[in-house]
Coordinates of C-alpha atoms and ligand atoms in Angstrom, one line a residue:
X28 CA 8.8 -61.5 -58.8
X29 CA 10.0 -60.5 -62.2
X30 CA 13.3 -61.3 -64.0
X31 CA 15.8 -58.6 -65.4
X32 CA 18.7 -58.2 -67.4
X33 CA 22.5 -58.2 -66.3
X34 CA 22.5 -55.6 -69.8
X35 CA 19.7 -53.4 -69.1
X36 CA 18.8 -54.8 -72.7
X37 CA 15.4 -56.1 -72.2
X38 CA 11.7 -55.4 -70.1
X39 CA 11.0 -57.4 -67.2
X40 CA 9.6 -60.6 -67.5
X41 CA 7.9 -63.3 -65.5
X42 CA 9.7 -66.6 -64.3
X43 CA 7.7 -68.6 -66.8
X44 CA 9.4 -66.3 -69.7
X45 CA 13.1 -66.1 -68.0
X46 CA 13.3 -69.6 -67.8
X47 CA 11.4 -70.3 -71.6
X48 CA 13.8 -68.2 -72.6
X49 CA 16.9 -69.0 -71.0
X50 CA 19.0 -66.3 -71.9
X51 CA 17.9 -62.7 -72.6
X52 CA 17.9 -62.3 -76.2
X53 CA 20.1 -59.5 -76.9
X54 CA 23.1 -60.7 -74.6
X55 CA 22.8 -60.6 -71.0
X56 CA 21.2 -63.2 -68.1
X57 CA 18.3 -63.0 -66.0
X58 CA 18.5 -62.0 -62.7
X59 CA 15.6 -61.7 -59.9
X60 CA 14.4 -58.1 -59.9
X61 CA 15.4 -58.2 -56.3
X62 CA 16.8 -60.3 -53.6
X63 CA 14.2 -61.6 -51.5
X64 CA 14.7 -62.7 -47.5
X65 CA 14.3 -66.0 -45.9
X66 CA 15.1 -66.9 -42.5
X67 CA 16.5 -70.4 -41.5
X68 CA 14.0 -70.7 -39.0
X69 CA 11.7 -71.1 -41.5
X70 CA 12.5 -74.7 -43.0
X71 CA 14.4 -76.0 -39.7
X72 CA 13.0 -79.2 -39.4
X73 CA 11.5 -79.2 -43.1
X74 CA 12.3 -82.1 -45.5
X75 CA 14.2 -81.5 -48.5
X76 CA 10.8 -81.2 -50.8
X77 CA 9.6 -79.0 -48.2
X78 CA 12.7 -76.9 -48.7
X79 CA 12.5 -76.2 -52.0
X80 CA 8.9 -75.5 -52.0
X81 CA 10.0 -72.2 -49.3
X82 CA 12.5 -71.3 -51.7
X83 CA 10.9 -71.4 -54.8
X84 CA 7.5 -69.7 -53.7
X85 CA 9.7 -66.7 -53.3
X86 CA 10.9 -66.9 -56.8
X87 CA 8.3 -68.3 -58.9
X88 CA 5.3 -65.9 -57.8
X89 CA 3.5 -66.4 -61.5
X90 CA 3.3 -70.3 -60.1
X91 CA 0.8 -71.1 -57.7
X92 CA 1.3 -72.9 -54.5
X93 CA -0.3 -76.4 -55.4
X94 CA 2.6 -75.9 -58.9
X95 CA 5.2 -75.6 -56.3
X96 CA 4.3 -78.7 -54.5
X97 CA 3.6 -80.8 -56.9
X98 CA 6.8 -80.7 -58.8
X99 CA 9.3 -80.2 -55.5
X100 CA 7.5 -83.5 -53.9
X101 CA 7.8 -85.3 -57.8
X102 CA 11.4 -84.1 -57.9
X103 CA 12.8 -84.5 -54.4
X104 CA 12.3 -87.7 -53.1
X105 CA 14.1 -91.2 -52.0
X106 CA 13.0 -93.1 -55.5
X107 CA 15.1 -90.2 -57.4
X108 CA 18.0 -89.3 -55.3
X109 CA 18.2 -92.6 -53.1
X110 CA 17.9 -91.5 -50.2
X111 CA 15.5 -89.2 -47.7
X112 CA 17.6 -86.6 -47.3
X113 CA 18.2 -86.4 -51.0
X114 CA 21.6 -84.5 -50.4
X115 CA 23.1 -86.5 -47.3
X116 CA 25.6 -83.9 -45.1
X117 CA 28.4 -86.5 -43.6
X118 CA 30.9 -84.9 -41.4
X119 CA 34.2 -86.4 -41.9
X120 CA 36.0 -84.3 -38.8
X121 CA 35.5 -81.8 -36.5
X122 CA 34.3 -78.8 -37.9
X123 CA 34.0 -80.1 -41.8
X124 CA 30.9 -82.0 -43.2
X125 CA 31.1 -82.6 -47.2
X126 CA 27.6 -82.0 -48.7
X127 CA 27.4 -85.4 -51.0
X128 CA 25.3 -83.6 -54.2
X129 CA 25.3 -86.9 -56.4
X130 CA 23.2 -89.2 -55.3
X131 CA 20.8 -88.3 -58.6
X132 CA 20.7 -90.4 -61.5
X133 CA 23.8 -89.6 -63.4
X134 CA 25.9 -89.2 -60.3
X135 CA 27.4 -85.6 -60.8
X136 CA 25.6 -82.4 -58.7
X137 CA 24.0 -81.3 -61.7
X138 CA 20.6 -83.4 -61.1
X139 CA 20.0 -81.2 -58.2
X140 CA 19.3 -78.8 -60.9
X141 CA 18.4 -81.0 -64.0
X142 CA 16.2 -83.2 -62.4
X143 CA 13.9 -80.2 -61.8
X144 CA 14.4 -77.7 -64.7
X145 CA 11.9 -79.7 -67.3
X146 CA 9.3 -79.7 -64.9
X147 CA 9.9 -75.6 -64.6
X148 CA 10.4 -75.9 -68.1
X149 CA 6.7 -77.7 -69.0
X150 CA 4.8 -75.3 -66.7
X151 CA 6.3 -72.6 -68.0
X152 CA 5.4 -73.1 -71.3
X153 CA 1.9 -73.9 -70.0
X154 CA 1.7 -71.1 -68.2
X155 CA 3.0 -68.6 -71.6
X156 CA 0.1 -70.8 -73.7
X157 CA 3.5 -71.9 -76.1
X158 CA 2.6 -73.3 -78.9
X159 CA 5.8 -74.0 -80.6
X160 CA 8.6 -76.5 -80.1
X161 CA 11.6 -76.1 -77.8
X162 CA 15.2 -76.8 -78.8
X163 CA 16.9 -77.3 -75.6
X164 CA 20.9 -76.1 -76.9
X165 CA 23.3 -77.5 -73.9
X166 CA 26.8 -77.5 -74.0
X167 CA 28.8 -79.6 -71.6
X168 CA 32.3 -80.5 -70.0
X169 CA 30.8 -83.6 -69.6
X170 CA 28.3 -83.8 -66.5
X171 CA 25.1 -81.3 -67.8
X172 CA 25.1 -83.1 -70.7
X173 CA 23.7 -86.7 -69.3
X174 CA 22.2 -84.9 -66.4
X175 CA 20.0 -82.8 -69.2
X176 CA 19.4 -85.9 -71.2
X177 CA 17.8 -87.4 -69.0
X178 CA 15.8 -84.6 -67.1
X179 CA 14.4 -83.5 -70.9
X180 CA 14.3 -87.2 -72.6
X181 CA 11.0 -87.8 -74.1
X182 CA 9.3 -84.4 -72.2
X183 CA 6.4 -83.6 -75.6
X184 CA 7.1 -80.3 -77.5
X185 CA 11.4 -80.3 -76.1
X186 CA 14.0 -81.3 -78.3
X187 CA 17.1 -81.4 -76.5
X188 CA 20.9 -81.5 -78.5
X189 CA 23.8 -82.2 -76.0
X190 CA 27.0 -80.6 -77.5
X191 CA 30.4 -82.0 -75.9
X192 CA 34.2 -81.7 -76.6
X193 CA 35.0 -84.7 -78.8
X194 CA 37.4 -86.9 -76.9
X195 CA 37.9 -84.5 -73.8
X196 CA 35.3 -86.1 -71.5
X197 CA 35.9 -89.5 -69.5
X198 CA 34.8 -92.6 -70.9
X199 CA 32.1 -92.8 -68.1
X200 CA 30.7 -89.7 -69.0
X201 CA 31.2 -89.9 -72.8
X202 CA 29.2 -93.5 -72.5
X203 CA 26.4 -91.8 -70.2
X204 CA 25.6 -89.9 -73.0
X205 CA 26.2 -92.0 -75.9
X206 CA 24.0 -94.5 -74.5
X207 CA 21.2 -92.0 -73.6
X208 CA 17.6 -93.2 -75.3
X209 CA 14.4 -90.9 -75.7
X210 CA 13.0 -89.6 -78.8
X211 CA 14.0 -86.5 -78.8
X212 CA 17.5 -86.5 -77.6
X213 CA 20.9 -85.7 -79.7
X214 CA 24.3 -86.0 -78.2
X215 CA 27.1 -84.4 -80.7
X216 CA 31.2 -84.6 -80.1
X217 CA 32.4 -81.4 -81.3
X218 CA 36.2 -80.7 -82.2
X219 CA 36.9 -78.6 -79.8
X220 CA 37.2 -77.9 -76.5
X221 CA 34.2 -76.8 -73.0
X222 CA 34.6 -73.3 -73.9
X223 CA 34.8 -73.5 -78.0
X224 CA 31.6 -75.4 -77.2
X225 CA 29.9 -73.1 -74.6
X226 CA 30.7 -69.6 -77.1
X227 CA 29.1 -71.4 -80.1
X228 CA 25.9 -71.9 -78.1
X229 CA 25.7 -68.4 -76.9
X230 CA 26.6 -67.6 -80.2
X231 CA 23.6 -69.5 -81.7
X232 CA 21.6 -68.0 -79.1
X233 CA 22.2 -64.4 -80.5
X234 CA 22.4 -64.8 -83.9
X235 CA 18.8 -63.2 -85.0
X236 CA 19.0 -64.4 -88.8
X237 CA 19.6 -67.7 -87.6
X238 CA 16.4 -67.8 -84.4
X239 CA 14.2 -66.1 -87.3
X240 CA 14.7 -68.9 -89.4
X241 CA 14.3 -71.4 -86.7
X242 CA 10.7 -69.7 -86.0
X243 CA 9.8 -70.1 -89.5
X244 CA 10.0 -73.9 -88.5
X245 CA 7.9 -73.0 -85.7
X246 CA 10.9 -73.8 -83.1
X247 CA 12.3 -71.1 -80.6
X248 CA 16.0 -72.1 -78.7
X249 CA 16.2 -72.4 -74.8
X250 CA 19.0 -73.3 -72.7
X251 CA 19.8 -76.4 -70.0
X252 CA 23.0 -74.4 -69.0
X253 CA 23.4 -72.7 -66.1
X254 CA 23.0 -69.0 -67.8
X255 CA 18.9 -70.6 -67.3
X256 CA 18.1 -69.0 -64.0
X257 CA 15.8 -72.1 -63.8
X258 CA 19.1 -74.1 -63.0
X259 CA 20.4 -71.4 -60.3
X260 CA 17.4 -71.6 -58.3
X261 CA 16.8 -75.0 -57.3
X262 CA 20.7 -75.4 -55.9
X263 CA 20.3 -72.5 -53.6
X264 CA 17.4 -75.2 -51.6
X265 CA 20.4 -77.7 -50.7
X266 CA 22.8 -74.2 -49.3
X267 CA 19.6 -73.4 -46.6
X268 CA 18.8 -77.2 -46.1
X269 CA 22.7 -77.9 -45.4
X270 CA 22.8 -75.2 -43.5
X271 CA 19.3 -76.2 -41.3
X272 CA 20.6 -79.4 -41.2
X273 CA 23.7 -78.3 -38.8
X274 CA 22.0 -76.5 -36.3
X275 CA 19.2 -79.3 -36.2
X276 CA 22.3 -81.5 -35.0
X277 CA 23.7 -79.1 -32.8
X278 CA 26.5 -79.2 -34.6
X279 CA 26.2 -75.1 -35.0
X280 CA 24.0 -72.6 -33.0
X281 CA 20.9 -70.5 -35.1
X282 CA 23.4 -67.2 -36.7
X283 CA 26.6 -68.8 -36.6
X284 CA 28.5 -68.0 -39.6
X285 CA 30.0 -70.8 -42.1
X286 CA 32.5 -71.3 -44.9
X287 CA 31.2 -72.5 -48.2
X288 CA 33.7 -74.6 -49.9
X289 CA 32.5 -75.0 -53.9
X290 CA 34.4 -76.6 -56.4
X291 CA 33.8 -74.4 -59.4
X292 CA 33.9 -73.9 -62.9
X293 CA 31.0 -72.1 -64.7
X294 CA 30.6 -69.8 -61.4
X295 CA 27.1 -71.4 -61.0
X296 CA 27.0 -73.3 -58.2
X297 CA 28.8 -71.4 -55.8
X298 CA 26.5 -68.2 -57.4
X299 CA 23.9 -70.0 -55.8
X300 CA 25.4 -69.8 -52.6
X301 CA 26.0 -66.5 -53.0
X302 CA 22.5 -66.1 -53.3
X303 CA 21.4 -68.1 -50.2
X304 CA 23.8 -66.1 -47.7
X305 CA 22.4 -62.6 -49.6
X306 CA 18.9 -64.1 -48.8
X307 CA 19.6 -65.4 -45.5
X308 CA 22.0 -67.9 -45.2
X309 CA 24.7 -67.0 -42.3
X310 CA 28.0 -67.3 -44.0
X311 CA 31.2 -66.3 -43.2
X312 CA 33.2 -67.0 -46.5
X313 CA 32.3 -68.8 -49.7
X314 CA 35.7 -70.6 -51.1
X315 CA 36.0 -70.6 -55.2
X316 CA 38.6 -73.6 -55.7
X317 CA 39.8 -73.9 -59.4
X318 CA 42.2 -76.2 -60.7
X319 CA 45.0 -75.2 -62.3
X320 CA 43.1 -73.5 -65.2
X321 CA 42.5 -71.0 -62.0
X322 CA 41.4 -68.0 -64.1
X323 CA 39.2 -67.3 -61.4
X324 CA 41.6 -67.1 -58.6
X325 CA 43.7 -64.9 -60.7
X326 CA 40.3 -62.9 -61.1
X327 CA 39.6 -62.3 -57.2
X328 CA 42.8 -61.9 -56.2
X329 CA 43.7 -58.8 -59.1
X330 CA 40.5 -57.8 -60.2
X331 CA 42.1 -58.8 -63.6
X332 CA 40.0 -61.7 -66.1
X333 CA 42.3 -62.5 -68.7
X334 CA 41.6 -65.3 -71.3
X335 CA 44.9 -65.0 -72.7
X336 CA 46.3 -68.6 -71.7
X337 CA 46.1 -71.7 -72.3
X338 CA 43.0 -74.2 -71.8
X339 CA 44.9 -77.2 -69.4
X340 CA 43.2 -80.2 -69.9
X341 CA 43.3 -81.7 -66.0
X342 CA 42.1 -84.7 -63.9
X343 CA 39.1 -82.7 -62.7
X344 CA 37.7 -81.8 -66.2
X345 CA 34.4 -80.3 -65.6
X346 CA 36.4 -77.4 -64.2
X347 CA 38.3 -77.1 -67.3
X348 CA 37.0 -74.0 -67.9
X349 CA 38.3 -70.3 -69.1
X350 CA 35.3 -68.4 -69.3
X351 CA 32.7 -68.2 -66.1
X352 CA 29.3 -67.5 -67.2
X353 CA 27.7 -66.6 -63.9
X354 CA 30.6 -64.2 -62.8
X355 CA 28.6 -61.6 -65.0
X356 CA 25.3 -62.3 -62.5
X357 CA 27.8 -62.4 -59.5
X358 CA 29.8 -58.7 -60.6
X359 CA 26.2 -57.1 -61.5
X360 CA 25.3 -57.7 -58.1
X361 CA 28.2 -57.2 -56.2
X362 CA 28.4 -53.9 -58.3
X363 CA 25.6 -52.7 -56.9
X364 CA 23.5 -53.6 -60.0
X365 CA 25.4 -51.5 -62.6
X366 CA 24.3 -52.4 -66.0
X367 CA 26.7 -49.8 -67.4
X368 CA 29.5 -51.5 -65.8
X369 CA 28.6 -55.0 -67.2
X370 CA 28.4 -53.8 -70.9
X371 CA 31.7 -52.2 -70.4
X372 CA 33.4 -55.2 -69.1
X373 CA 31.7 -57.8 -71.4
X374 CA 32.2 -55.9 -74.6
X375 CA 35.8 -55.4 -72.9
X376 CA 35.7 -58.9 -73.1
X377 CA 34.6 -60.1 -76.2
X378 CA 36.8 -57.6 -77.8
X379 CA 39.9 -57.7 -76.2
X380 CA 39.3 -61.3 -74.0
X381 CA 39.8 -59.8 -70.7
X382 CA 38.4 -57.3 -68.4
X383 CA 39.2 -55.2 -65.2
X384 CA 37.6 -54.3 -62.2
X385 CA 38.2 -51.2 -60.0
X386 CA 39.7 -51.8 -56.3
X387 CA 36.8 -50.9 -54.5
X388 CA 34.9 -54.0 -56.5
X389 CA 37.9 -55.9 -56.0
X390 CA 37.6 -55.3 -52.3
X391 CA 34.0 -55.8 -51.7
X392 CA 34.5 -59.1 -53.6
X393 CA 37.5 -60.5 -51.6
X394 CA 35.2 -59.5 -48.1
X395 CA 33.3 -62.3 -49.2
X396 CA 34.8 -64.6 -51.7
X397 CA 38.5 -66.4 -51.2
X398 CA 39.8 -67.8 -54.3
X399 CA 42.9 -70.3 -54.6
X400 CA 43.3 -73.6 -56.6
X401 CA 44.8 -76.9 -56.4
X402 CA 47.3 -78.8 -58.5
X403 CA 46.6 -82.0 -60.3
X404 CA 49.0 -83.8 -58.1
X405 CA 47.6 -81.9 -55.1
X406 CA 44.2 -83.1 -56.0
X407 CA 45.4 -86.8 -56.1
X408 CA 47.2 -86.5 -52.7
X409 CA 44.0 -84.8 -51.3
X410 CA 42.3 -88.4 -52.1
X411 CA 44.3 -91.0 -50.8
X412 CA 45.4 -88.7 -47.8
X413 CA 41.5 -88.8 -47.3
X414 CA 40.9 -92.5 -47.7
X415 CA 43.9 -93.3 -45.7
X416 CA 42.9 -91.0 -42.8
X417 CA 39.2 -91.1 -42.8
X418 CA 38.4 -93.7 -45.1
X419 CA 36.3 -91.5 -47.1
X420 CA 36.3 -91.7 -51.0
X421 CA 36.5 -87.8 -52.5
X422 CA 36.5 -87.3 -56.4
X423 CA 39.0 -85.6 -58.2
X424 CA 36.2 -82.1 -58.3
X425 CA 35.5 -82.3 -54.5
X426 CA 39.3 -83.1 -53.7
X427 CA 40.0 -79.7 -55.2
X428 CA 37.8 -78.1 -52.8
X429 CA 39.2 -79.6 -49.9
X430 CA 42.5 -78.9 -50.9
X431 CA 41.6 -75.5 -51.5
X432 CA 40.0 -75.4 -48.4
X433 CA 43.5 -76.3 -46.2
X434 CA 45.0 -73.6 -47.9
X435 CA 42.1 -71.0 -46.8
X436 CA 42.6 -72.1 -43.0
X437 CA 46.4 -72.1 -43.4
X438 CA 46.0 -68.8 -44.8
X439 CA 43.5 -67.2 -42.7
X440 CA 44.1 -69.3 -39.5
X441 CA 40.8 -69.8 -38.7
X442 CA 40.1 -72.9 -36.9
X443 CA 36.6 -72.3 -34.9
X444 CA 34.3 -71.9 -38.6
X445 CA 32.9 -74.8 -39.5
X446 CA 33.2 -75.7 -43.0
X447 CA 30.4 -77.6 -45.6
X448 CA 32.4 -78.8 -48.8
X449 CA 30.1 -79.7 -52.3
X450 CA 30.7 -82.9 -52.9
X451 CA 29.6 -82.7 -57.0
X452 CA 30.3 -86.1 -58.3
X453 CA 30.8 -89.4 -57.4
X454 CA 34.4 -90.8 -57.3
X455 CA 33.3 -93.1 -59.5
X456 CA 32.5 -91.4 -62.2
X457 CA 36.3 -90.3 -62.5
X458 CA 37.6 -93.5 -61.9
X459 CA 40.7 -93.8 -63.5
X460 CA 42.2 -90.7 -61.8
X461 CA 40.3 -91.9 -58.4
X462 CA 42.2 -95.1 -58.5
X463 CA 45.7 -93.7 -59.7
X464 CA 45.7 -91.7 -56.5
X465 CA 45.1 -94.8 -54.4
X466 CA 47.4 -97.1 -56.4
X467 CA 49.9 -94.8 -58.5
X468 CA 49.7 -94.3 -61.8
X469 CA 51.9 -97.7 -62.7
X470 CA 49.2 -99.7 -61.4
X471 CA 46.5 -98.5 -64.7
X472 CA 48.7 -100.0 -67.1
X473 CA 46.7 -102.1 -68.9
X474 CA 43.6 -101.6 -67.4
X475 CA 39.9 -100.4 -68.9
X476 CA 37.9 -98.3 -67.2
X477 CA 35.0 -100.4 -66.0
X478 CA 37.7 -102.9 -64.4
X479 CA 39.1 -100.2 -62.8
X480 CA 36.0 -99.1 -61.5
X481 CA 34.8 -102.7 -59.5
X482 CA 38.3 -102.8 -58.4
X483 CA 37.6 -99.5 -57.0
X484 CA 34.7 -100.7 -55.7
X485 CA 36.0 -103.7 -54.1
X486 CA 39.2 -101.3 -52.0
X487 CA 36.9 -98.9 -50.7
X488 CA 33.5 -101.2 -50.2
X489 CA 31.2 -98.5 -51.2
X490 CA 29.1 -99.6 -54.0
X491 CA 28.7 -98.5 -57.5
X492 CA 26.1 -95.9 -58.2
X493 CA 23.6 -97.2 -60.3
X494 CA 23.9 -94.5 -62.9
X495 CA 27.3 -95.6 -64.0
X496 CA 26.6 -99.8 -63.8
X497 CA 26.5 -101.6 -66.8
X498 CA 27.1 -98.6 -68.8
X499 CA 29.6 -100.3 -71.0
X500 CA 27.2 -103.1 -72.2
X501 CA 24.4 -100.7 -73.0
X502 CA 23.2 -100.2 -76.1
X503 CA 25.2 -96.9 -78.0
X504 CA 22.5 -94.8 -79.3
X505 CA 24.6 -91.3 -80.5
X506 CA 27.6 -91.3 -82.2
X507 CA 27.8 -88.2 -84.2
X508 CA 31.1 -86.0 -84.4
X509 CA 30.7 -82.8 -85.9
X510 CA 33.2 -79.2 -86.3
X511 CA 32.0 -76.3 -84.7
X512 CA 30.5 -74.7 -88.0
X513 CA 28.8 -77.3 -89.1
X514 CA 26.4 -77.0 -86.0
X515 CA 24.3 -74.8 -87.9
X516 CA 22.8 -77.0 -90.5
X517 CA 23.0 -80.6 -87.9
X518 CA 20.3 -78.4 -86.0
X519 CA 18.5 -77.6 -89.0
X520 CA 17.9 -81.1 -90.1
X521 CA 17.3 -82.0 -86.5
X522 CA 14.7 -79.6 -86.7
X523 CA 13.4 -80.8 -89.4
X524 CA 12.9 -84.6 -88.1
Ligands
LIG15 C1 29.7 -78.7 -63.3 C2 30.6 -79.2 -62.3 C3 31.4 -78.4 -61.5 C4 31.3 -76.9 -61.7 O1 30.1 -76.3 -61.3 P1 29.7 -74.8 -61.8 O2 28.4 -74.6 -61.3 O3 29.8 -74.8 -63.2 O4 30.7 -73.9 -61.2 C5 32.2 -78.9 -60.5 N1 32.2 -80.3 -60.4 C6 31.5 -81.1 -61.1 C7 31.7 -82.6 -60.9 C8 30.7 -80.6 -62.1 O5 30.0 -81.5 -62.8

């Protein structure tokens, strides 16, 4: 299987050099060459490890077999995501299970991915004979960041430099960072906010003065974002073992279609499960809930991306997010593949800061995707109405998606689909907002956040995840703030260590 541009801008490569490189050089991301199949009868009954080795075989054909296994079985396990089933399915009522995707280290989904990508990463290289340093360059509204420290900390020949809007991430998540260790780890605030972030690192990434002179120090860049196809493949495993996991419980029949309820931001994860129903995944809609910077549901239900607006800062922050990276992977297919098309629109973008899409696009892409968002005050409602009713803890990310979710059925009066909702953090790593939809907003006064979070601990009896104990008595090991043009010459000297 080889790797090609969303441009048209660059040969095919292997996996090994797609994920190296992250991002295609000129502009553009890399896509599989072509869609392969695989039936759910194939890893019915499979572990999760055993999963991902099924899915990956498929992609990764310049890794051998033995590759496969060995990093799926290091990755995939109980002593890493605390549990057998890695990414437990609980069914809260009839007809809708929440897929819980943070029971890694850091307690957001993005371990699924994070955990794996540096092994990828390591045998990739090995495989390409590299013989030059990586400079992982990741930016983050607040979850990739830890989870990346911590997949990459202290993996020889990979710096990694976490980037991260200064004072627009939760204490949790700003302390998960700060207090990362590891040799070669960096963690800077930047004023500014997710996407001022995210358009300096692709900006880095095609600036050729800049990556020549970074050669001359014998370092190349590579991204931990989800533009690295190495990050899209390992979530498409939990979308088939979800999905094997129902009919094993005869909860569905073999075929039956389901909804897909993903909380989104980037466009990554619920890409993935775009992917998985293409491949062979029965589904019958995949749900795109936003919050109220719902760019995207604007997007599928006009055909119409327009930046013009303003960036809300909201209680579900790692959706705060204007520009969706993957959408360019997710038109290019849905398009039929039409590179032309995605240089028009993208230079439509970058020019003008929105884009359009013809009505027969627009159709094909509301066959399959629903798009609608949820309020901040929705999304606390959608909590306590859920502990109240079925004393089940949602964070402010996966209350979104169930909120989103009631309006899909009220819309399309289904009632007979059933319905798997990614659960991608832990309430506890939002806390504050967690416990203001419990107790109302008069109840915080006064209160820090690692109180708030035993007390949350204490009303609901679930216990805190061990990523986030103790983080406020841990040693702080990053404290650099930097301006968005000063990135530049803080990598240099990073380089240079
Ligand atoms: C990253 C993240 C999202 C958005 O996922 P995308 O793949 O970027 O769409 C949603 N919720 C949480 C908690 C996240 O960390």
């Amino acid at each position: 299987m080889l790797y090609q541009s969303t441009r048209g801008n660059n040969e095919r490569v292997s996996a090994a050099e797609a994920i190296k490189t992250g991002m295609v050089p000129k502009g553009g991301l890399f896509v599989p060459e072509k869609v392969p199949g695989l039936l759910v009868e194939e890893v019915l009954n499979l572990s999760y490890a055993q999963t991902a080795e099924k899915v990956f075989e498929l992609f990764l054909s310049d890794f051998t077999k033995e590759e496969i296994k060995e990093i799926t079985s290091k990755v995939y396990n109980k002593e890493i995501f605390g549990r057998d089933e890695v990414a437990p399915l609980v069914e809260i009522k009839n007809k809708l299970a929440i897929l819980e995707l943070w029971h890694g280290p850091t307690a957001a989904f993005k371990d699924m991915a994070l955990q794996m990508l540096p092994y990828l990463m390591k045998k990739s290289l090995e495989k390409l004979g590299y013989d030059k340093e990586l400079l992982i360059l990741a930016a983050t509204s607040g979850d990739t960041g830890k989870a990346a420290l911590e997949g990459f900390k202290d993996v020889e020949g990979i710096k990694i430099i976490c980037l991260y809007p200064h004072q627009r991430v939760s204490k949790v998540q700003e302390l998960q960072m700060t207090t990362t260790e590891g040799e070669n780890t960096y963690v800077i605030a930047v004023k500014g906010n997710f996407d001022d972030c995210q358009s300096k690192v692709k900006k880095i990434f095609s600036d050729e003065e800049f990556k020549k002179e970074l050669l001359e120090l014998n370092t190349e860049l590579s991204s931990a974002n989800s533009i690295n196809w190495g990050r899209l493949l390992p979530q498409i495993v939990y979308y088939y073992r979800s999905y094997a996991e129902l009919v094993e419980r005869n909860e569905i029949s073999l075929g039956e279609k389901i909804n897909i309820v993903v909380p989104t931001g980037n466009f990554g994860n619920i890409l993935a499960a775009w992917y998985a129903g293409r491949m062979g995944v029965p589904i019958n809609k995949l749900i795109c809930a936003s919050n109220i910077n719902n760019i995207l549901t604007d997007f599928i239900n006009t055909g119409k991306y327009d930046t013009h607006r303003d960036f809300i800062e909201t209680n579900s922050p790692s959706m705060d997010i204007l520009v969706s990276s993957n959408l360019e992977r997710f038109i290019y297919e849905i398009t039929g593949r039409d590179d032309k098309f995605i240089n028009e629109i993208m230079t439509s973008l970058q020019e003008t800061g929105s884009f359009q899409i013809g009505s027969r696009c627009l159709e094909k892409i509301q066959s399959e995707l629903y798009g609608d968002y949820a309020t901040e005050e929705e999304t606390l409602l959608t909590i306590k109405k859920y502990f109240e009713e079925y004393k089940y803890l949602l964070d402010t990310h996966t209350a979104v998606g169930i909120k989103v979710y009631e309006k899909y059925l009220a819309h399309s009066k289904e009632n007979d689909v059933y319905a798997i909702v990614d659960a991608t953090a832990n309430p506890y790593k939002f806390n504050t907002s967690v416990y203001e939809a419990l107790k109302g907003r008069e109840a915080l006064a006064g209160k820090e956040e690692f109180g708030i979070l035993n007390e949350l601990s204490e009303i609901s009896q679930m216990p805190v995840h061990p990523g986030l104990e103790n983080l406020d008595k841990k040693e702080i090991k990053h404290n650099r703030t930097a301006e968005i043009n000063e990135l530049e010459d803080i990598i240099r000297e990073i380089i240079k260590k």
